[in-house]
PDB file of C-alpha atoms and ligand atoms in Angstrom:
ATOM      1  CA  UNK A 303      17.981  23.249  -1.296  1.00 52.00           C
ATOM      2  CA  UNK A 304      21.659  23.227  -1.392  1.00 59.00           C
ATOM      3  CA  UNK A 305      22.044  23.875   2.042  1.00 74.00           C
ATOM      4  CA  UNK A 306      19.715  20.798   3.592  1.00 77.00           C
ATOM      5  CA  UNK A 307      21.505  17.730   4.415  1.00 84.00           C
ATOM      6  CA  UNK A 308      20.608  14.954   1.835  1.00 79.00           C
ATOM      7  CA  UNK A 309      19.741  12.973   4.850  1.00 85.00           C
ATOM      8  CA  UNK A 310      16.851  15.071   5.806  1.00 92.00           C
ATOM      9  CA  UNK A 311      15.673  15.517   1.787  1.00 94.00           C
ATOM     10  CA  UNK A 312      15.268  11.293   2.034  1.00 92.00           C
ATOM     11  CA  UNK A 313      13.129  11.946   4.956  1.00 93.00           C
ATOM     12  CA  UNK A 314      11.287  14.427   3.589  1.00 95.00           C
ATOM     13  CA  UNK A 315      10.513  12.305   0.305  1.00 96.00           C
ATOM     14  CA  UNK A 316       9.606   9.224   2.693  1.00 95.00           C
ATOM     15  CA  UNK A 317       7.023  11.244   4.482  1.00 96.00           C
ATOM     16  CA  UNK A 318       5.862  12.800   1.503  1.00 97.00           C
ATOM     17  CA  UNK A 319       5.654   9.467   0.285  1.00 97.00           C
ATOM     18  CA  UNK A 320       3.734   7.753   3.087  1.00 97.00           C
ATOM     19  CA  UNK A 321       1.395  10.999   3.034  1.00 98.00           C
ATOM     20  CA  UNK A 322       0.531  10.772  -0.600  1.00 98.00           C
ATOM     21  CA  UNK A 323      -0.413   6.820  -0.119  1.00 98.00           C
ATOM     22  CA  UNK A 324      -3.184   8.444   2.103  1.00 98.00           C
ATOM     23  CA  UNK A 325      -4.036  11.911   0.841  1.00 98.00           C
ATOM     24  CA  UNK A 326      -5.035  11.952  -2.315  1.00 98.00           C
ATOM     25  CA  UNK A 327      -4.668   8.635  -3.269  1.00 98.00           C
ATOM     26  CA  UNK A 328      -6.176   6.436  -0.473  1.00 98.00           C
ATOM     27  CA  UNK A 329      -8.946   8.547  -0.783  1.00 98.00           C
ATOM     28  CA  UNK A 330      -9.060   8.765  -4.177  1.00 98.00           C
ATOM     29  CA  UNK A 331      -9.138   4.930  -4.009  1.00 98.00           C
ATOM     30  CA  UNK A 332     -11.830   4.463  -1.587  1.00 98.00           C
ATOM     31  CA  UNK A 333     -14.440   6.635  -3.250  1.00 98.00           C
ATOM     32  CA  UNK A 334     -13.245   5.010  -6.581  1.00 98.00           C
ATOM     33  CA  UNK A 335     -14.280   1.982  -5.615  1.00 98.00           C
ATOM     34  CA  UNK A 336     -17.400   3.197  -3.936  1.00 98.00           C
ATOM     35  CA  UNK A 337     -18.615   5.073  -7.131  1.00 98.00           C
ATOM     36  CA  UNK A 338     -18.038   2.061  -9.051  1.00 98.00           C
ATOM     37  CA  UNK A 339     -20.131  -0.359  -6.342  1.00 98.00           C
ATOM     38  CA  UNK A 340     -23.030   1.851  -7.924  1.00 98.00           C
ATOM     39  CA  UNK A 341     -23.601  -0.518 -10.742  1.00 98.00           C
ATOM     40  CA  UNK A 342     -24.534  -2.849  -7.982  1.00 98.00           C
ATOM     41  CA  UNK A 343     -27.739  -0.847  -7.250  1.00 97.00           C
ATOM     42  CA  UNK A 344     -28.351  -0.533 -11.053  1.00 97.00           C
ATOM     43  CA  UNK A 345     -26.585   0.620 -14.119  1.00 98.00           C
ATOM     44  CA  UNK A 346     -28.291   4.355 -13.979  1.00 98.00           C
ATOM     45  CA  UNK A 347     -26.781   5.413 -10.870  1.00 98.00           C
ATOM     46  CA  UNK A 348     -23.783   3.951 -11.966  1.00 98.00           C
ATOM     47  CA  UNK A 349     -24.121   6.200 -15.724  1.00 98.00           C
ATOM     48  CA  UNK A 350     -25.181   9.358 -13.865  1.00 98.00           C
ATOM     49  CA  UNK A 351     -21.785   9.462 -11.538  1.00 98.00           C
ATOM     50  CA  UNK A 352     -19.512   9.071 -14.457  1.00 98.00           C
ATOM     51  CA  UNK A 353     -21.705  11.447 -16.113  1.00 98.00           C
ATOM     52  CA  UNK A 354     -20.905  13.733 -13.011  1.00 98.00           C
ATOM     53  CA  UNK A 355     -17.210  13.262 -12.942  1.00 98.00           C
ATOM     54  CA  UNK A 356     -16.956  13.937 -16.333  1.00 98.00           C
ATOM     55  CA  UNK A 357     -19.128  17.302 -16.698  1.00 97.00           C
ATOM     56  CA  UNK A 358     -16.734  18.408 -13.746  1.00 97.00           C
ATOM     57  CA  UNK A 359     -14.858  21.818 -15.031  1.00 97.00           C
ATOM     58  CA  UNK A 360     -11.063  21.462 -15.596  1.00 97.00           C
ATOM     59  CA  UNK A 361     -11.423  17.584 -14.962  1.00 97.00           C
ATOM     60  CA  UNK A 362      -8.090  17.124 -16.460  1.00 96.00           C
ATOM     61  CA  UNK A 363      -5.700  19.461 -14.134  1.00 98.00           C
ATOM     62  CA  UNK A 364      -8.084  17.631 -11.136  1.00 98.00           C
ATOM     63  CA  UNK A 365      -7.237  14.551 -12.488  1.00 98.00           C
ATOM     64  CA  UNK A 366      -3.435  15.197 -13.157  1.00 98.00           C
ATOM     65  CA  UNK A 367      -2.447  17.161  -9.789  1.00 98.00           C
ATOM     66  CA  UNK A 368      -4.735  15.356  -7.560  1.00 98.00           C
ATOM     67  CA  UNK A 369      -4.403  11.494  -9.116  1.00 98.00           C
ATOM     68  CA  UNK A 370      -1.592  11.239 -11.602  1.00 98.00           C
ATOM     69  CA  UNK A 371       1.380  13.183 -10.095  1.00 98.00           C
ATOM     70  CA  UNK A 372       0.792  12.149  -6.750  1.00 98.00           C
ATOM     71  CA  UNK A 373      -0.006   8.567  -8.174  1.00 98.00           C
ATOM     72  CA  UNK A 374       3.483   8.789 -10.173  1.00 98.00           C
ATOM     73  CA  UNK A 375       5.537   9.794  -7.679  1.00 98.00           C
ATOM     74  CA  UNK A 376       4.173   7.406  -4.622  1.00 98.00           C
ATOM     75  CA  UNK A 377       4.944   4.445  -7.347  1.00 98.00           C
ATOM     76  CA  UNK A 378       8.201   5.540  -8.361  1.00 97.00           C
ATOM     77  CA  UNK A 379       9.632   6.381  -4.814  1.00 97.00           C
ATOM     78  CA  UNK A 380       7.873   3.255  -3.792  1.00 96.00           C
ATOM     79  CA  UNK A 381       9.726   0.813  -6.214  1.00 96.00           C
ATOM     80  CA  UNK A 382      13.110   3.057  -4.769  1.00 94.00           C
ATOM     81  CA  UNK A 383      12.344   2.114  -0.967  1.00 92.00           C
ATOM     82  CA  UNK A 384      11.584  -1.490  -2.562  1.00 91.00           C
ATOM     83  CA  UNK A 385      14.675  -1.926  -4.362  1.00 89.00           C
ATOM     84  CA  UNK A 386      17.121  -0.010  -1.742  1.00 88.00           C
ATOM     85  CA  UNK A 387      15.353  -1.762   1.361  1.00 74.00           C
ATOM     86  CA  UNK A 388      16.085  -4.473   3.486  1.00 54.00           C
ATOM     87  CA  UNK A 389      15.008  -7.696   2.477  1.00 52.00           C
ATOM     88  CA  UNK A 390      13.743  -8.514   6.171  1.00 48.00           C
ATOM     89  CA  UNK A 391      11.665 -11.365   5.445  1.00 45.00           C
ATOM     90  CA  UNK A 392      14.570 -13.840   4.695  1.00 47.00           C
ATOM     91  CA  UNK A 393      16.010 -12.958   7.828  1.00 51.00           C
ATOM     92  CA  UNK A 394      14.044 -13.205  10.354  1.00 46.00           C
ATOM     93  CA  UNK A 395      10.732 -15.291   9.978  1.00 54.00           C
ATOM     94  CA  UNK A 396       8.178 -12.738  11.686  1.00 61.00           C
ATOM     95  CA  UNK A 397       4.340 -12.233  10.124  1.00 72.00           C
ATOM     96  CA  UNK A 398       5.036  -8.312   9.764  1.00 76.00           C
ATOM     97  CA  UNK A 399       8.449  -8.914   7.994  1.00 84.00           C
ATOM     98  CA  UNK A 400       6.169 -11.056   5.657  1.00 89.00           C
ATOM     99  CA  UNK A 401       3.001  -8.360   5.340  1.00 92.00           C
ATOM    100  CA  UNK A 402       6.308  -5.705   4.718  1.00 89.00           C
ATOM    101  CA  UNK A 403       7.465  -8.062   1.854  1.00 92.00           C
ATOM    102  CA  UNK A 404       3.750  -8.450   0.503  1.00 96.00           C
ATOM    103  CA  UNK A 405       3.432  -4.681   0.868  1.00 96.00           C
ATOM    104  CA  UNK A 406       6.057  -4.454  -1.957  1.00 95.00           C
ATOM    105  CA  UNK A 407       5.113  -7.077  -3.969  1.00 97.00           C
ATOM    106  CA  UNK A 408       1.348  -5.928  -3.799  1.00 98.00           C
ATOM    107  CA  UNK A 409       2.754  -2.353  -5.176  1.00 98.00           C
ATOM    108  CA  UNK A 410       4.334  -3.367  -8.142  1.00 98.00           C
ATOM    109  CA  UNK A 411       1.186  -5.485  -9.247  1.00 98.00           C
ATOM    110  CA  UNK A 412      -0.879  -2.379  -8.761  1.00 98.00           C
ATOM    111  CA  UNK A 413       1.517  -0.427 -10.699  1.00 98.00           C
ATOM    112  CA  UNK A 414       0.925  -2.859 -13.206  1.00 98.00           C
ATOM    113  CA  UNK A 415      -2.742  -3.174 -13.455  1.00 98.00           C
ATOM    114  CA  UNK A 416      -2.936   0.332 -13.288  1.00 98.00           C
ATOM    115  CA  UNK A 417      -1.409   0.751 -16.701  1.00 98.00           C
ATOM    116  CA  UNK A 418      -3.662  -1.760 -17.917  1.00 98.00           C
ATOM    117  CA  UNK A 419      -6.615  -0.333 -16.296  1.00 98.00           C
ATOM    118  CA  UNK A 420      -5.973   3.223 -17.308  1.00 98.00           C
ATOM    119  CA  UNK A 421      -4.845   2.326 -21.170  1.00 98.00           C
ATOM    120  CA  UNK A 422      -8.468   0.647 -21.580  1.00 98.00           C
ATOM    121  CA  UNK A 423     -10.585   2.916 -19.989  1.00 98.00           C
ATOM    122  CA  UNK A 424      -8.995   6.779 -19.590  1.00 98.00           C
ATOM    123  CA  UNK A 425      -6.454   6.604 -22.743  1.00 98.00           C
ATOM    124  CA  UNK A 426      -8.972   5.396 -25.588  1.00 98.00           C
ATOM    125  CA  UNK A 427     -11.943   7.970 -23.540  1.00 98.00           C
ATOM    126  CA  UNK A 428      -9.260  10.692 -24.554  1.00 98.00           C
ATOM    127  CA  UNK A 429      -8.053   9.567 -27.781  1.00 98.00           C
ATOM    128  CA  UNK A 430     -11.133   8.799 -29.059  1.00 98.00           C
ATOM    129  CA  UNK A 431     -12.692  12.355 -27.622  1.00 96.00           C
ATOM    130  CA  UNK A 432     -15.689  11.197 -25.418  1.00 96.00           C
ATOM    131  CA  UNK A 433     -16.362  13.877 -23.270  1.00 94.00           C
ATOM    132  CA  UNK A 434     -19.305  15.129 -21.135  1.00 96.00           C
ATOM    133  CA  UNK A 435     -22.159  12.922 -21.423  1.00 97.00           C
ATOM    134  CA  UNK A 436     -20.562  10.945 -23.878  1.00 97.00           C
ATOM    135  CA  UNK A 437     -17.868   9.153 -21.687  1.00 98.00           C
ATOM    136  CA  UNK A 438     -20.135   6.960 -19.350  1.00 98.00           C
ATOM    137  CA  UNK A 439     -21.847   4.862 -22.189  1.00 98.00           C
ATOM    138  CA  UNK A 440     -18.087   4.388 -23.438  1.00 98.00           C
ATOM    139  CA  UNK A 441     -17.063   3.633 -20.702  1.00 98.00           C
ATOM    140  CA  UNK A 442     -19.726   1.335 -19.802  1.00 98.00           C
ATOM    141  CA  UNK A 443     -19.545  -0.552 -22.803  1.00 98.00           C
ATOM    142  CA  UNK A 444     -15.613  -1.325 -22.205  1.00 98.00           C
ATOM    143  CA  UNK A 445     -16.372  -2.669 -18.820  1.00 98.00           C
ATOM    144  CA  UNK A 446     -18.775  -4.596 -20.090  1.00 98.00           C
ATOM    145  CA  UNK A 447     -16.719  -5.970 -22.742  1.00 98.00           C
ATOM    146  CA  UNK A 448     -13.673  -6.464 -19.987  1.00 98.00           C
ATOM    147  CA  UNK A 449     -15.765  -8.724 -17.532  1.00 98.00           C
ATOM    148  CA  UNK A 450     -17.194 -10.926 -20.441  1.00 98.00           C
ATOM    149  CA  UNK A 451     -14.209 -12.872 -20.164  1.00 98.00           C
ATOM    150  CA  UNK A 452     -12.674 -15.011 -17.523  1.00 98.00           C
ATOM    151  CA  UNK A 453      -8.896 -12.865 -18.260  1.00 98.00           C
ATOM    152  CA  UNK A 454     -10.949  -9.799 -17.644  1.00 98.00           C
ATOM    153  CA  UNK A 455     -12.440 -10.612 -14.514  1.00 98.00           C
ATOM    154  CA  UNK A 456      -9.264 -12.316 -13.089  1.00 98.00           C
ATOM    155  CA  UNK A 457      -6.960  -9.240 -13.648  1.00 98.00           C
ATOM    156  CA  UNK A 458      -9.303  -6.675 -11.875  1.00 99.00           C
ATOM    157  CA  UNK A 459      -9.932  -9.649  -9.177  1.00 98.00           C
ATOM    158  CA  UNK A 460      -5.944  -9.706  -8.972  1.00 99.00           C
ATOM    159  CA  UNK A 461      -5.815  -5.460  -9.047  1.00 98.00           C
ATOM    160  CA  UNK A 462      -8.422  -5.243  -6.608  1.00 99.00           C
ATOM    161  CA  UNK A 463      -7.199  -7.554  -4.157  1.00 98.00           C
ATOM    162  CA  UNK A 464      -3.566  -6.418  -4.614  1.00 98.00           C
ATOM    163  CA  UNK A 465      -4.866  -2.348  -4.043  1.00 98.00           C
ATOM    164  CA  UNK A 466      -7.193  -3.009  -0.916  1.00 98.00           C
ATOM    165  CA  UNK A 467      -3.974  -4.665   0.741  1.00 98.00           C
ATOM    166  CA  UNK A 468      -1.544  -2.483  -0.155  1.00 98.00           C
ATOM    167  CA  UNK A 469      -3.783   0.200   0.866  1.00 98.00           C
ATOM    168  CA  UNK A 470      -4.987  -1.515   4.842  1.00 98.00           C
ATOM    169  CA  UNK A 471      -1.502  -2.580   5.474  1.00 97.00           C
ATOM    170  CA  UNK A 472      -0.282   0.531   4.217  1.00 97.00           C
ATOM    171  CA  UNK A 473      -2.886   2.402   6.610  1.00 98.00           C
ATOM    172  CA  UNK A 474      -1.033   0.454   9.828  1.00 96.00           C
ATOM    173  CA  UNK A 475       2.209   1.466   8.877  1.00 95.00           C
ATOM    174  CA  UNK A 476       1.406   5.079   8.241  1.00 96.00           C
ATOM    175  CA  UNK A 477       0.039   4.847  12.012  1.00 97.00           C
ATOM    176  CA  UNK A 478       2.950   3.183  13.362  1.00 94.00           C
ATOM    177  CA  UNK A 479       5.522   5.450  11.718  1.00 93.00           C
ATOM    178  CA  UNK A 480       3.693   8.482  12.247  1.00 95.00           C
ATOM    179  CA  UNK A 481       3.393   7.385  15.839  1.00 96.00           C
ATOM    180  CA  UNK A 482      -0.342   7.487  15.998  1.00 97.00           C
ATOM    181  CA  UNK A 483      -0.206   4.426  17.230  1.00 95.00           C
ATOM    182  CA  UNK A 484       2.277   2.967  19.695  1.00 95.00           C
ATOM    183  CA  UNK A 485       2.139   0.229  21.950  1.00 94.00           C
ATOM    184  CA  UNK A 486       1.862  -3.521  20.634  1.00 93.00           C
ATOM    185  CA  UNK A 487      -2.111  -3.654  21.669  1.00 96.00           C
ATOM    186  CA  UNK A 488      -2.839  -0.774  20.194  1.00 96.00           C
ATOM    187  CA  UNK A 489      -1.070  -1.870  16.756  1.00 94.00           C
ATOM    188  CA  UNK A 490      -2.614  -5.590  17.126  1.00 95.00           C
ATOM    189  CA  UNK A 491      -6.404  -3.782  17.653  1.00 97.00           C
ATOM    190  CA  UNK A 492      -5.179  -1.136  14.578  1.00 97.00           C
ATOM    191  CA  UNK A 493      -4.764  -4.743  12.501  1.00 96.00           C
ATOM    192  CA  UNK A 494      -8.093  -5.660  12.902  1.00 98.00           C
ATOM    193  CA  UNK A 495      -9.615  -2.662  12.236  1.00 98.00           C
ATOM    194  CA  UNK A 496      -7.580  -2.286   8.886  1.00 98.00           C
ATOM    195  CA  UNK A 497      -8.180  -5.780   8.102  1.00 98.00           C
ATOM    196  CA  UNK A 498     -11.949  -5.184   8.320  1.00 98.00           C
ATOM    197  CA  UNK A 499     -11.673  -1.948   6.244  1.00 98.00           C
ATOM    198  CA  UNK A 500      -9.806  -3.602   3.350  1.00 98.00           C
ATOM    199  CA  UNK A 501     -12.128  -6.303   4.025  1.00 98.00           C
ATOM    200  CA  UNK A 502     -15.158  -3.672   2.828  1.00 98.00           C
ATOM    201  CA  UNK A 503     -13.284  -2.146   0.368  1.00 98.00           C
ATOM    202  CA  UNK A 504     -12.671  -5.505  -1.370  1.00 99.00           C
ATOM    203  CA  UNK A 505     -16.016  -6.862  -0.925  1.00 98.00           C
ATOM    204  CA  UNK A 506     -17.335  -3.262  -3.073  1.00 98.00           C
ATOM    205  CA  UNK A 507     -15.088  -4.307  -5.754  1.00 98.00           C
ATOM    206  CA  UNK A 508     -15.655  -7.818  -6.435  1.00 98.00           C
ATOM    207  CA  UNK A 509     -19.697  -7.210  -5.948  1.00 98.00           C
ATOM    208  CA  UNK A 510     -18.657  -4.407  -8.842  1.00 98.00           C
ATOM    209  CA  UNK A 511     -16.834  -7.143 -10.955  1.00 98.00           C
ATOM    210  CA  UNK A 512     -19.973 -10.005 -10.069  1.00 98.00           C
ATOM    211  CA  UNK A 513     -22.468  -7.667 -11.374  1.00 98.00           C
ATOM    212  CA  UNK A 514     -20.728  -6.145 -14.315  1.00 98.00           C
ATOM    213  CA  UNK A 515     -20.024 -10.214 -15.431  1.00 98.00           C
ATOM    214  CA  UNK A 516     -23.292 -11.249 -14.788  1.00 98.00           C
ATOM    215  CA  UNK A 517     -25.530  -8.746 -15.706  1.00 98.00           C
ATOM    216  CA  UNK A 518     -23.921  -6.670 -18.507  1.00 98.00           C
ATOM    217  CA  UNK A 519     -26.202  -3.749 -19.659  1.00 97.00           C
ATOM    218  CA  UNK A 520     -25.867  -0.957 -22.391  1.00 96.00           C
ATOM    219  CA  UNK A 521     -26.371   2.158 -21.978  1.00 97.00           C
ATOM    220  CA  UNK A 522     -27.436   5.642 -24.199  1.00 96.00           C
ATOM    221  CA  UNK A 523     -25.916   9.178 -23.484  1.00 96.00           C
ATOM    222  CA  UNK A 524     -28.220  10.857 -20.672  1.00 96.00           C
ATOM    223  CA  UNK A 525     -28.229  13.870 -22.944  1.00 91.00           C
ATOM    224  CA  UNK A 526     -28.450  13.343 -26.248  1.00 78.00           C
ATOM    225  CA  UNK A 527     -25.975  16.037 -28.454  1.00 65.00           C
ATOM    226  CA  UNK A 528     -25.345  17.510 -25.049  1.00 55.00           C
ATOM    227  CA  UNK A 529     -21.909  17.160 -25.670  1.00 49.00           C
TER     228      UNK A 529
HETATM  229  C1  LIG B 143     -14.631  -2.898 -10.414  1.00 96.09           C
HETATM  230  C2  LIG B 143     -12.899  -2.352 -10.447  1.00 96.09           C
HETATM  231  C3  LIG B 143     -12.837  -0.902 -11.088  1.00 96.09           C
HETATM  232  C4  LIG B 143     -14.036  -0.228 -12.184  1.00 96.09           C
HETATM  233  C5  LIG B 143     -15.188  -1.195 -12.549  1.00 96.09           C
HETATM  234  C6  LIG B 143     -13.132   0.649 -12.331  1.00 96.09           C
HETATM  235  C7  LIG B 143     -13.379   1.633 -13.630  1.00 96.09           C
HETATM  236  C8  LIG B 143     -13.197   3.031 -14.002  1.00 96.09           C
HETATM  237  C9  LIG B 143     -13.394   3.827 -15.231  1.00 96.09           C
HETATM  238  C10 LIG B 143     -14.606   3.639 -15.829  1.00 96.09           C
HETATM  239  C11 LIG B 143     -12.442   4.982 -14.962  1.00 96.09           C
HETATM  240  C12 LIG B 143     -12.530   5.948 -16.340  1.00 96.09           C
HETATM  241  C13 LIG B 143     -13.638   7.237 -15.446  1.00 96.09           C
HETATM  242  C14 LIG B 143     -13.512   8.252 -16.627  1.00 96.09           C
HETATM  243  O1  LIG B 143     -12.839   8.120 -17.254  1.00 96.09           O
HETATM  244  O2  LIG B 143     -14.334   8.847 -16.204  1.00 96.09           O
HETATM  245  C15 LIG B 143     -11.464   4.257 -14.314  1.00 96.09           C
HETATM  246  C16 LIG B 143     -10.345   5.226 -13.919  1.00 96.09           C
HETATM  247  C17 LIG B 143      -9.548   5.089 -13.008  1.00 96.09           C
HETATM  248  N1  LIG B 143      -9.326   4.080 -11.984  1.00 96.09           N
HETATM  249 FE1  LIG B 143     -10.702   2.715 -12.133  1.00 96.09          FE
HETATM  250  N2  LIG B 143     -12.040   0.821 -11.717  1.00 96.09           N
HETATM  251  C18 LIG B 143     -12.347  -0.480 -10.914  1.00 96.09           C
HETATM  252  C19 LIG B 143     -10.692  -0.597  -9.891  1.00 96.09           C
HETATM  253  C20 LIG B 143      -9.801   0.397  -9.753  1.00 96.09           C
HETATM  254  C21 LIG B 143      -8.548   0.036  -9.095  1.00 96.09           C
HETATM  255  C22 LIG B 143      -8.833  -1.255  -7.939  1.00 96.09           C
HETATM  256  C23 LIG B 143      -7.911   0.791  -9.201  1.00 96.09           C
HETATM  257  C24 LIG B 143      -6.659   1.047  -8.288  1.00 96.09           C
HETATM  258  C25 LIG B 143      -5.699   0.763  -8.387  1.00 96.09           C
HETATM  259  C26 LIG B 143      -8.365   1.977 -10.038  1.00 96.09           C
HETATM  260  C27 LIG B 143      -7.798   3.358 -10.168  1.00 96.09           C
HETATM  261  C28 LIG B 143      -8.504   3.925 -11.111  1.00 96.09           C
HETATM  262  C29 LIG B 143      -7.465   5.427 -11.475  1.00 96.09           C
HETATM  263  C30 LIG B 143      -6.028   5.837 -10.976  1.00 96.09           C
HETATM  264  C31 LIG B 143      -8.468   6.148 -12.531  1.00 96.09           C
HETATM  265  C32 LIG B 143      -7.964   7.279 -13.442  1.00 96.09           C
HETATM  266  C33 LIG B 143      -9.045   8.363 -12.954  1.00 96.09           C
HETATM  267  C34 LIG B 143      -9.396   9.650 -13.361  1.00 96.09           C
HETATM  268  O3  LIG B 143      -8.405  10.155 -14.388  1.00 96.09           O
HETATM  269  O4  LIG B 143     -10.184  10.100 -13.559  1.00 96.09           O
HETATM  270  N3  LIG B 143      -9.615   1.293 -10.689  1.00 96.09           N
HETATM  271  N4  LIG B 143     -12.212   3.510 -13.378  1.00 96.09           N
END
């Protein structure tokens, strides 16, 4: 490591930061919003999806290595970039620079949202030891309570809007910085595609919030005593 020039380490860290935003974090987010939106189909499909996840072998290790470590790396590296970077938008009044400012801002909002979100879902689940088939009724009960207040709904709507913007705009930045989209026309067209993709993810998230808020339903464990 000591033989590698400092500039190359910095470059490598930036590339890993960019890559982790796409895989595994972006992939997880897309699946997470899709799976949660099963709630709009009915409470049972949603419960079964939580059952399936919570009955995976080595779940905690899958979560640590594929979600929490990449998420922590991406967040702290993101804060470092935002803190050490140029404040372009103040110097050049150009829409892309404003997008970059929004990218940093939404990153910080998502980080705070995640502390709240994990603190009210995964943390109590682990703390009270609700594993396997006991996890779904416990988590669905928490969701019903959170979405019963305007504060809860607004926190989730802000979290969802921030994360879908951050991900869609981040995908555009990823494609530009990795040389996937080069010319101005390709970049404009890709911008439209990612806007539509971000919009679709937002619709999934907002529909889930609406469904939980309008039709809260309690559930029993799918298999009594199976845990
Ligand atoms: C309608 C919106 C959402 C709902 C209903 C929801 C629901 C849940 C639930 C129930 C869990 C616990 C899963 C379990 O332990 O089995 C969870 C975990 C998680 N959520 Fe969300 N979520 C929503 C939005 C988001 C957003 C916008 C993000 C990204 C910023 C996010 C990121 C996470 C992460 C990282 C975990 C931990 C995953 C794990 O440890 O398996 N969620 N969510």
